[in-house]
Amino acid sequence: MKSAMGRWAVAAAVLLATPSPVRAQKAVFLVRHAEKVDESRDPLLSAAGKARARALARHLRTAGVQAIHVTQYQRTSLTAAPLAAAAGLTPVVLPADERQQLVDRMRRDHANDVVLVVGHSDTVPEVLRLMGHPDAVTIAAPEYDNLFVAIPREAGPPTVLRLRY
């Protein structure tokens, strides 16, 4: 697993280092919230979810994340919390159904930043689509380990990597 993470880190670093004249994010990391304790409407994270949130912070702590966006549900805020604390950031909360507004806000307020978006199994694929990713993305119910890296390009759709963490 460590070598796989090393390979993705090298790939992301190369993509992040590539200059782009377009006014767009350097990179957008997108994840589904970590494992939840139950199926209630607004659950906390389970022990596995808390561990995954810490793992996300470890993986992204040197990525230069300058903004974090979460939904109104505490599972997204709790997933982002370790990275937010380490980076000294306050996550921006937007309703889960305001996906276009999220994309517009990232483009407007974080045009040259590295951004983390913590969403849900249905919102992450939709945000990728709204960013211009042409391929359909599905996140299965038991999948909490997806880490999408979207790199906007000068022309055409963003380059999107789907990794596991």
mmCIF file with all atom_site columns, C-alpha atoms in Angstrom:
data_model
loop_
_atom_site.group_PDB
_atom_site.id
_atom_site.type_symbol
_atom_site.label_atom_id
_atom_site.label_alt_id
_atom_site.label_comp_id
_atom_site.label_asym_id
_atom_site.label_entity_id
_atom_site.label_seq_id
_atom_site.pdbx_PDB_ins_code
_atom_site.Cartn_x
_atom_site.Cartn_y
_atom_site.Cartn_z
_atom_site.occupancy
_atom_site.B_iso_or_equiv
_atom_site.pdbx_formal_charge
_atom_site.auth_seq_id
_atom_site.auth_comp_id
_atom_site.auth_asym_id
_atom_site.auth_atom_id
_atom_site.pdbx_PDB_model_num
ATOM 1   C CA . MET A 1 1   ? 0.000   0.000  0.000   1.00 0.00 ? 1   MET A CA 1
ATOM 2   C CA . LYS A 1 2   ? 2.839   2.371  0.807   1.00 0.00 ? 2   LYS A CA 1
ATOM 3   C CA . SER A 1 3   ? 4.325   2.042  -2.680  1.00 0.00 ? 3   SER A CA 1
ATOM 4   C CA . ALA A 1 4   ? 0.914   2.647  -4.259  1.00 0.00 ? 4   ALA A CA 1
ATOM 5   C CA . MET A 1 5   ? 0.521   5.817  -2.205  1.00 0.00 ? 5   MET A CA 1
ATOM 6   C CA . GLY A 1 6   ? 4.023   6.840  -3.229  1.00 0.00 ? 6   GLY A CA 1
ATOM 7   C CA . ARG A 1 7   ? 3.160   6.406  -6.899  1.00 0.00 ? 7   ARG A CA 1
ATOM 8   C CA . TRP A 1 8   ? 0.000   8.503  -6.607  1.00 0.00 ? 8   TRP A CA 1
ATOM 9   C CA . ALA A 1 9   ? 1.901   11.164 -4.685  1.00 0.00 ? 9   ALA A CA 1
ATOM 10  C CA . VAL A 1 10  ? 4.478   11.383 -7.478  1.00 0.00 ? 10  VAL A CA 1
ATOM 11  C CA . ALA A 1 11  ? 1.729   11.523 -10.124 1.00 0.00 ? 11  ALA A CA 1
ATOM 12  C CA . ALA A 1 12  ? -0.141  14.235 -8.220  1.00 0.00 ? 12  ALA A CA 1
ATOM 13  C CA . ALA A 1 13  ? 3.064   16.212 -7.679  1.00 0.00 ? 13  ALA A CA 1
ATOM 14  C CA . VAL A 1 14  ? 3.853   16.130 -11.394 1.00 0.00 ? 14  VAL A CA 1
ATOM 15  C CA . LEU A 1 15  ? 0.347   17.267 -12.258 1.00 0.00 ? 15  LEU A CA 1
ATOM 16  C CA . LEU A 1 16  ? 0.384   20.000 -9.605  1.00 0.00 ? 16  LEU A CA 1
ATOM 17  C CA . ALA A 1 17  ? 3.739   21.287 -10.850 1.00 0.00 ? 17  ALA A CA 1
ATOM 18  C CA . THR A 1 18  ? 2.513   21.645 -14.435 1.00 0.00 ? 18  THR A CA 1
ATOM 19  C CA . PRO A 1 19  ? 1.835   25.338 -15.079 1.00 0.00 ? 19  PRO A CA 1
ATOM 20  C CA . SER A 1 20  ? -1.563  26.252 -16.431 1.00 0.00 ? 20  SER A CA 1
ATOM 21  C CA . PRO A 1 21  ? -2.550  29.661 -17.768 1.00 0.00 ? 21  PRO A CA 1
ATOM 22  C CA . VAL A 1 22  ? -6.198  28.903 -17.104 1.00 0.00 ? 22  VAL A CA 1
ATOM 23  C CA . ARG A 1 23  ? -7.820  30.462 -14.091 1.00 0.00 ? 23  ARG A CA 1
ATOM 24  C CA . ALA A 1 24  ? -8.808  27.291 -12.283 1.00 0.00 ? 24  ALA A CA 1
ATOM 25  C CA . GLN A 1 25  ? -7.886  25.292 -9.244  1.00 0.00 ? 25  GLN A CA 1
ATOM 26  C CA . LYS A 1 26  ? -4.467  23.717 -9.134  1.00 0.00 ? 26  LYS A CA 1
ATOM 27  C CA . ALA A 1 27  ? -6.196  20.585 -7.910  1.00 0.00 ? 27  ALA A CA 1
ATOM 28  C CA . VAL A 1 28  ? -9.414  19.495 -6.282  1.00 0.00 ? 28  VAL A CA 1
ATOM 29  C CA . PHE A 1 29  ? -9.356  16.475 -3.982  1.00 0.00 ? 29  PHE A CA 1
ATOM 30  C CA . LEU A 1 30  ? -12.783 14.901 -3.609  1.00 0.00 ? 30  LEU A CA 1
ATOM 31  C CA . VAL A 1 31  ? -13.722 12.223 -1.087  1.00 0.00 ? 31  VAL A CA 1
ATOM 32  C CA . ARG A 1 32  ? -16.848 10.682 0.257   1.00 0.00 ? 32  ARG A CA 1
ATOM 33  C CA . HIS A 1 33  ? -17.231 11.073 4.005   1.00 0.00 ? 33  HIS A CA 1
ATOM 34  C CA . ALA A 1 34  ? -15.642 8.350  6.120   1.00 0.00 ? 34  ALA A CA 1
ATOM 35  C CA . GLU A 1 35  ? -17.484 5.366  7.583   1.00 0.00 ? 35  GLU A CA 1
ATOM 36  C CA . LYS A 1 36  ? -20.483 6.289  9.720   1.00 0.00 ? 36  LYS A CA 1
ATOM 37  C CA . VAL A 1 37  ? -21.622 4.746  12.965  1.00 0.00 ? 37  VAL A CA 1
ATOM 38  C CA . ASP A 1 38  ? -25.165 3.968  11.747  1.00 0.00 ? 38  ASP A CA 1
ATOM 39  C CA . GLU A 1 39  ? -27.730 4.702  9.046   1.00 0.00 ? 39  GLU A CA 1
ATOM 40  C CA . SER A 1 40  ? -29.482 7.575  10.830  1.00 0.00 ? 40  SER A CA 1
ATOM 41  C CA . ARG A 1 41  ? -29.980 10.875 9.017   1.00 0.00 ? 41  ARG A CA 1
ATOM 42  C CA . ASP A 1 42  ? -26.932 12.635 10.456  1.00 0.00 ? 42  ASP A CA 1
ATOM 43  C CA . PRO A 1 43  ? -24.656 10.044 12.093  1.00 0.00 ? 43  PRO A CA 1
ATOM 44  C CA . LEU A 1 44  ? -21.256 10.447 13.660  1.00 0.00 ? 44  LEU A CA 1
ATOM 45  C CA . LEU A 1 45  ? -18.223 8.609  12.312  1.00 0.00 ? 45  LEU A CA 1
ATOM 46  C CA . SER A 1 46  ? -17.503 5.073  13.471  1.00 0.00 ? 46  SER A CA 1
ATOM 47  C CA . ALA A 1 47  ? -14.097 4.124  14.879  1.00 0.00 ? 47  ALA A CA 1
ATOM 48  C CA . ALA A 1 48  ? -13.090 3.069  11.344  1.00 0.00 ? 48  ALA A CA 1
ATOM 49  C CA . GLY A 1 49  ? -14.353 6.397  10.034  1.00 0.00 ? 49  GLY A CA 1
ATOM 50  C CA . LYS A 1 50  ? -12.318 8.364  12.571  1.00 0.00 ? 50  LYS A CA 1
ATOM 51  C CA . ALA A 1 51  ? -9.242  6.367  11.568  1.00 0.00 ? 51  ALA A CA 1
ATOM 52  C CA . ARG A 1 52  ? -9.960  7.070  7.890   1.00 0.00 ? 52  ARG A CA 1
ATOM 53  C CA . ALA A 1 53  ? -10.332 10.802 8.592   1.00 0.00 ? 53  ALA A CA 1
ATOM 54  C CA . ARG A 1 54  ? -6.913  10.782 10.267  1.00 0.00 ? 54  ARG A CA 1
ATOM 55  C CA . ALA A 1 55  ? -5.483  8.851  7.295   1.00 0.00 ? 55  ALA A CA 1
ATOM 56  C CA . LEU A 1 56  ? -6.899  11.453 4.903   1.00 0.00 ? 56  LEU A CA 1
ATOM 57  C CA . ALA A 1 57  ? -5.186  14.192 6.911   1.00 0.00 ? 57  ALA A CA 1
ATOM 58  C CA . ARG A 1 58  ? -1.887  12.291 6.805   1.00 0.00 ? 58  ARG A CA 1
ATOM 59  C CA . HIS A 1 59  ? -2.118  11.824 3.042   1.00 0.00 ? 59  HIS A CA 1
ATOM 60  C CA . LEU A 1 60  ? -3.063  15.432 2.260   1.00 0.00 ? 60  LEU A CA 1
ATOM 61  C CA . ARG A 1 61  ? -1.153  17.330 4.962   1.00 0.00 ? 61  ARG A CA 1
ATOM 62  C CA . THR A 1 62  ? 1.629   18.316 2.539   1.00 0.00 ? 62  THR A CA 1
ATOM 63  C CA . ALA A 1 63  ? -0.606  18.761 -0.520  1.00 0.00 ? 63  ALA A CA 1
ATOM 64  C CA . GLY A 1 64  ? -1.079  22.483 0.123   1.00 0.00 ? 64  GLY A CA 1
ATOM 65  C CA . VAL A 1 65  ? -4.843  22.354 0.692   1.00 0.00 ? 65  VAL A CA 1
ATOM 66  C CA . GLN A 1 66  ? -6.005  25.965 1.046   1.00 0.00 ? 66  GLN A CA 1
ATOM 67  C CA . ALA A 1 67  ? -9.770  25.475 1.234   1.00 0.00 ? 67  ALA A CA 1
ATOM 68  C CA . ILE A 1 68  ? -12.107 22.743 2.433   1.00 0.00 ? 68  ILE A CA 1
ATOM 69  C CA . HIS A 1 69  ? -15.758 22.388 1.471   1.00 0.00 ? 69  HIS A CA 1
ATOM 70  C CA . VAL A 1 70  ? -18.168 20.101 3.322   1.00 0.00 ? 70  VAL A CA 1
ATOM 71  C CA . THR A 1 71  ? -21.926 19.554 3.377   1.00 0.00 ? 71  THR A CA 1
ATOM 72  C CA . GLN A 1 72  ? -24.240 20.305 6.271   1.00 0.00 ? 72  GLN A CA 1
ATOM 73  C CA . TYR A 1 73  ? -23.972 16.763 7.614   1.00 0.00 ? 73  TYR A CA 1
ATOM 74  C CA . GLN A 1 74  ? -21.591 16.174 10.490  1.00 0.00 ? 74  GLN A CA 1
ATOM 75  C CA . ARG A 1 75  ? -20.036 13.100 8.880   1.00 0.00 ? 75  ARG A CA 1
ATOM 76  C CA . THR A 1 76  ? -18.479 15.333 6.205   1.00 0.00 ? 76  THR A CA 1
ATOM 77  C CA . SER A 1 77  ? -17.235 17.889 8.747   1.00 0.00 ? 77  SER A CA 1
ATOM 78  C CA . LEU A 1 78  ? -15.833 15.130 10.946  1.00 0.00 ? 78  LEU A CA 1
ATOM 79  C CA . THR A 1 79  ? -14.046 13.586 7.969   1.00 0.00 ? 79  THR A CA 1
ATOM 80  C CA . ALA A 1 80  ? -12.411 16.924 7.161   1.00 0.00 ? 80  ALA A CA 1
ATOM 81  C CA . ALA A 1 81  ? -11.695 17.895 10.788  1.00 0.00 ? 81  ALA A CA 1
ATOM 82  C CA . PRO A 1 82  ? -8.192  16.380 11.211  1.00 0.00 ? 82  PRO A CA 1
ATOM 83  C CA . LEU A 1 83  ? -6.886  18.018 8.027   1.00 0.00 ? 83  LEU A CA 1
ATOM 84  C CA . ALA A 1 84  ? -8.665  21.294 8.804   1.00 0.00 ? 84  ALA A CA 1
ATOM 85  C CA . ALA A 1 85  ? -7.075  21.373 12.256  1.00 0.00 ? 85  ALA A CA 1
ATOM 86  C CA . ALA A 1 86  ? -3.610  20.545 10.910  1.00 0.00 ? 86  ALA A CA 1
ATOM 87  C CA . ALA A 1 87  ? -3.878  23.186 8.174   1.00 0.00 ? 87  ALA A CA 1
ATOM 88  C CA . GLY A 1 88  ? -5.552  25.834 10.325  1.00 0.00 ? 88  GLY A CA 1
ATOM 89  C CA . LEU A 1 89  ? -8.562  25.978 8.014   1.00 0.00 ? 89  LEU A CA 1
ATOM 90  C CA . THR A 1 90  ? -12.259 26.416 8.689   1.00 0.00 ? 90  THR A CA 1
ATOM 91  C CA . PRO A 1 91  ? -14.319 24.301 6.288   1.00 0.00 ? 91  PRO A CA 1
ATOM 92  C CA . VAL A 1 92  ? -16.952 26.074 4.213   1.00 0.00 ? 92  VAL A CA 1
ATOM 93  C CA . VAL A 1 93  ? -20.350 24.433 4.703   1.00 0.00 ? 93  VAL A CA 1
ATOM 94  C CA . LEU A 1 94  ? -22.684 24.270 1.718   1.00 0.00 ? 94  LEU A CA 1
ATOM 95  C CA . PRO A 1 95  ? -25.920 22.268 1.466   1.00 0.00 ? 95  PRO A CA 1
ATOM 96  C CA . ALA A 1 96  ? -25.425 18.897 -0.209  1.00 0.00 ? 96  ALA A CA 1
ATOM 97  C CA . ASP A 1 97  ? -27.932 19.762 -2.929  1.00 0.00 ? 97  ASP A CA 1
ATOM 98  C CA . GLU A 1 98  ? -26.055 22.935 -3.975  1.00 0.00 ? 98  GLU A CA 1
ATOM 99  C CA . ARG A 1 99  ? -23.517 21.164 -6.157  1.00 0.00 ? 99  ARG A CA 1
ATOM 100 C CA . GLN A 1 100 ? -23.422 23.737 -8.946  1.00 0.00 ? 100 GLN A CA 1
ATOM 101 C CA . GLN A 1 101 ? -23.029 26.498 -6.367  1.00 0.00 ? 101 GLN A CA 1
ATOM 102 C CA . LEU A 1 102 ? -20.081 24.574 -4.905  1.00 0.00 ? 102 LEU A CA 1
ATOM 103 C CA . VAL A 1 103 ? -18.347 24.347 -8.279  1.00 0.00 ? 103 VAL A CA 1
ATOM 104 C CA . ASP A 1 104 ? -19.061 28.008 -9.014  1.00 0.00 ? 104 ASP A CA 1
ATOM 105 C CA . ARG A 1 105 ? -17.762 29.048 -5.589  1.00 0.00 ? 105 ARG A CA 1
ATOM 106 C CA . MET A 1 106 ? -14.561 27.039 -5.991  1.00 0.00 ? 106 MET A CA 1
ATOM 107 C CA . ARG A 1 107 ? -13.931 28.673 -9.355  1.00 0.00 ? 107 ARG A CA 1
ATOM 108 C CA . ARG A 1 108 ? -14.677 32.145 -8.004  1.00 0.00 ? 108 ARG A CA 1
ATOM 109 C CA . ASP A 1 109 ? -13.149 32.043 -4.509  1.00 0.00 ? 109 ASP A CA 1
ATOM 110 C CA . HIS A 1 110 ? -10.351 29.502 -4.941  1.00 0.00 ? 110 HIS A CA 1
ATOM 111 C CA . ALA A 1 111 ? -9.269  29.993 -8.511  1.00 0.00 ? 111 ALA A CA 1
ATOM 112 C CA . ASN A 1 112 ? -5.627  29.098 -7.928  1.00 0.00 ? 112 ASN A CA 1
ATOM 113 C CA . ASP A 1 113 ? -5.885  26.945 -4.833  1.00 0.00 ? 113 ASP A CA 1
ATOM 114 C CA . VAL A 1 114 ? -5.752  23.314 -3.873  1.00 0.00 ? 114 VAL A CA 1
ATOM 115 C CA . VAL A 1 115 ? -9.198  22.426 -2.555  1.00 0.00 ? 115 VAL A CA 1
ATOM 116 C CA . LEU A 1 116 ? -10.653 19.483 -0.632  1.00 0.00 ? 116 LEU A CA 1
ATOM 117 C CA . VAL A 1 117 ? -14.316 18.609 -1.092  1.00 0.00 ? 117 VAL A CA 1
ATOM 118 C CA . VAL A 1 118 ? -15.871 16.118 1.321   1.00 0.00 ? 118 VAL A CA 1
ATOM 119 C CA . GLY A 1 119 ? -19.233 14.918 0.065   1.00 0.00 ? 119 GLY A CA 1
ATOM 120 C CA . HIS A 1 120 ? -21.356 11.816 -0.331  1.00 0.00 ? 120 HIS A CA 1
ATOM 121 C CA . SER A 1 121 ? -21.632 8.837  -2.668  1.00 0.00 ? 121 SER A CA 1
ATOM 122 C CA . ASP A 1 122 ? -24.040 10.814 -4.869  1.00 0.00 ? 122 ASP A CA 1
ATOM 123 C CA . THR A 1 123 ? -22.585 14.317 -4.580  1.00 0.00 ? 123 THR A CA 1
ATOM 124 C CA . VAL A 1 124 ? -18.938 13.542 -5.356  1.00 0.00 ? 124 VAL A CA 1
ATOM 125 C CA . PRO A 1 125 ? -19.735 12.042 -8.797  1.00 0.00 ? 125 PRO A CA 1
ATOM 126 C CA . GLU A 1 126 ? -22.050 14.967 -9.564  1.00 0.00 ? 126 GLU A CA 1
ATOM 127 C CA . VAL A 1 127 ? -19.408 17.547 -8.605  1.00 0.00 ? 127 VAL A CA 1
ATOM 128 C CA . LEU A 1 128 ? -16.916 15.778 -10.874 1.00 0.00 ? 128 LEU A CA 1
ATOM 129 C CA . ARG A 1 129 ? -19.467 15.910 -13.704 1.00 0.00 ? 129 ARG A CA 1
ATOM 130 C CA . LEU A 1 130 ? -20.097 19.614 -13.089 1.00 0.00 ? 130 LEU A CA 1
ATOM 131 C CA . MET A 1 131 ? -16.346 20.207 -13.200 1.00 0.00 ? 131 MET A CA 1
ATOM 132 C CA . GLY A 1 132 ? -16.390 18.725 -16.719 1.00 0.00 ? 132 GLY A CA 1
ATOM 133 C CA . HIS A 1 133 ? -15.360 15.112 -16.095 1.00 0.00 ? 133 HIS A CA 1
ATOM 134 C CA . PRO A 1 134 ? -17.005 13.203 -18.956 1.00 0.00 ? 134 PRO A CA 1
ATOM 135 C CA . ASP A 1 135 ? -16.963 9.709  -17.452 1.00 0.00 ? 135 ASP A CA 1
ATOM 136 C CA . ALA A 1 136 ? -19.713 8.462  -15.174 1.00 0.00 ? 136 ALA A CA 1
ATOM 137 C CA . VAL A 1 137 ? -18.476 7.794  -11.645 1.00 0.00 ? 137 VAL A CA 1
ATOM 138 C CA . THR A 1 138 ? -20.187 5.462  -9.217  1.00 0.00 ? 138 THR A CA 1
ATOM 139 C CA . ILE A 1 139 ? -19.324 5.072  -5.550  1.00 0.00 ? 139 ILE A CA 1
ATOM 140 C CA . ALA A 1 140 ? -20.779 1.874  -4.101  1.00 0.00 ? 140 ALA A CA 1
ATOM 141 C CA . ALA A 1 141 ? -22.388 1.877  -0.657  1.00 0.00 ? 141 ALA A CA 1
ATOM 142 C CA . PRO A 1 142 ? -19.468 0.146  1.117   1.00 0.00 ? 142 PRO A CA 1
ATOM 143 C CA . GLU A 1 143 ? -16.786 2.310  -0.573  1.00 0.00 ? 143 GLU A CA 1
ATOM 144 C CA . TYR A 1 144 ? -15.277 4.927  1.712   1.00 0.00 ? 144 TYR A CA 1
ATOM 145 C CA . ASP A 1 145 ? -11.700 4.801  0.431   1.00 0.00 ? 145 ASP A CA 1
ATOM 146 C CA . ASN A 1 146 ? -11.988 6.721  -2.851  1.00 0.00 ? 146 ASN A CA 1
ATOM 147 C CA . LEU A 1 147 ? -9.768  9.757  -3.280  1.00 0.00 ? 147 LEU A CA 1
ATOM 148 C CA . PHE A 1 148 ? -10.404 11.596 -6.521  1.00 0.00 ? 148 PHE A CA 1
ATOM 149 C CA . VAL A 1 149 ? -7.828  14.110 -7.734  1.00 0.00 ? 149 VAL A CA 1
ATOM 150 C CA . ALA A 1 150 ? -9.177  16.494 -10.374 1.00 0.00 ? 150 ALA A CA 1
ATOM 151 C CA . ILE A 1 151 ? -6.644  18.657 -12.197 1.00 0.00 ? 151 ILE A CA 1
ATOM 152 C CA . PRO A 1 152 ? -8.231  21.315 -14.432 1.00 0.00 ? 152 PRO A CA 1
ATOM 153 C CA . ARG A 1 153 ? -6.709  21.650 -17.889 1.00 0.00 ? 153 ARG A CA 1
ATOM 154 C CA . GLU A 1 154 ? -6.387  24.603 -20.240 1.00 0.00 ? 154 GLU A CA 1
ATOM 155 C CA . ALA A 1 155 ? -8.774  23.018 -22.712 1.00 0.00 ? 155 ALA A CA 1
ATOM 156 C CA . GLY A 1 156 ? -11.138 20.142 -22.265 1.00 0.00 ? 156 GLY A CA 1
ATOM 157 C CA . PRO A 1 157 ? -12.175 18.169 -19.224 1.00 0.00 ? 157 PRO A CA 1
ATOM 158 C CA . PRO A 1 158 ? -10.052 17.925 -16.095 1.00 0.00 ? 158 PRO A CA 1
ATOM 159 C CA . THR A 1 159 ? -7.605  15.096 -15.621 1.00 0.00 ? 159 THR A CA 1
ATOM 160 C CA . VAL A 1 160 ? -9.126  12.877 -12.928 1.00 0.00 ? 160 VAL A CA 1
ATOM 161 C CA . LEU A 1 161 ? -7.303  10.232 -10.937 1.00 0.00 ? 161 LEU A CA 1
ATOM 162 C CA . ARG A 1 162 ? -9.243  7.775  -8.807  1.00 0.00 ? 162 ARG A CA 1
ATOM 163 C CA . LEU A 1 163 ? -7.102  6.525  -5.946  1.00 0.00 ? 163 LEU A CA 1
ATOM 164 C CA . ARG A 1 164 ? -7.682  4.560  -2.753  1.00 0.00 ? 164 ARG A CA 1
ATOM 165 C CA . TYR A 1 165 ? -6.565  5.582  0.688   1.00 0.00 ? 165 TYR A CA 1
#
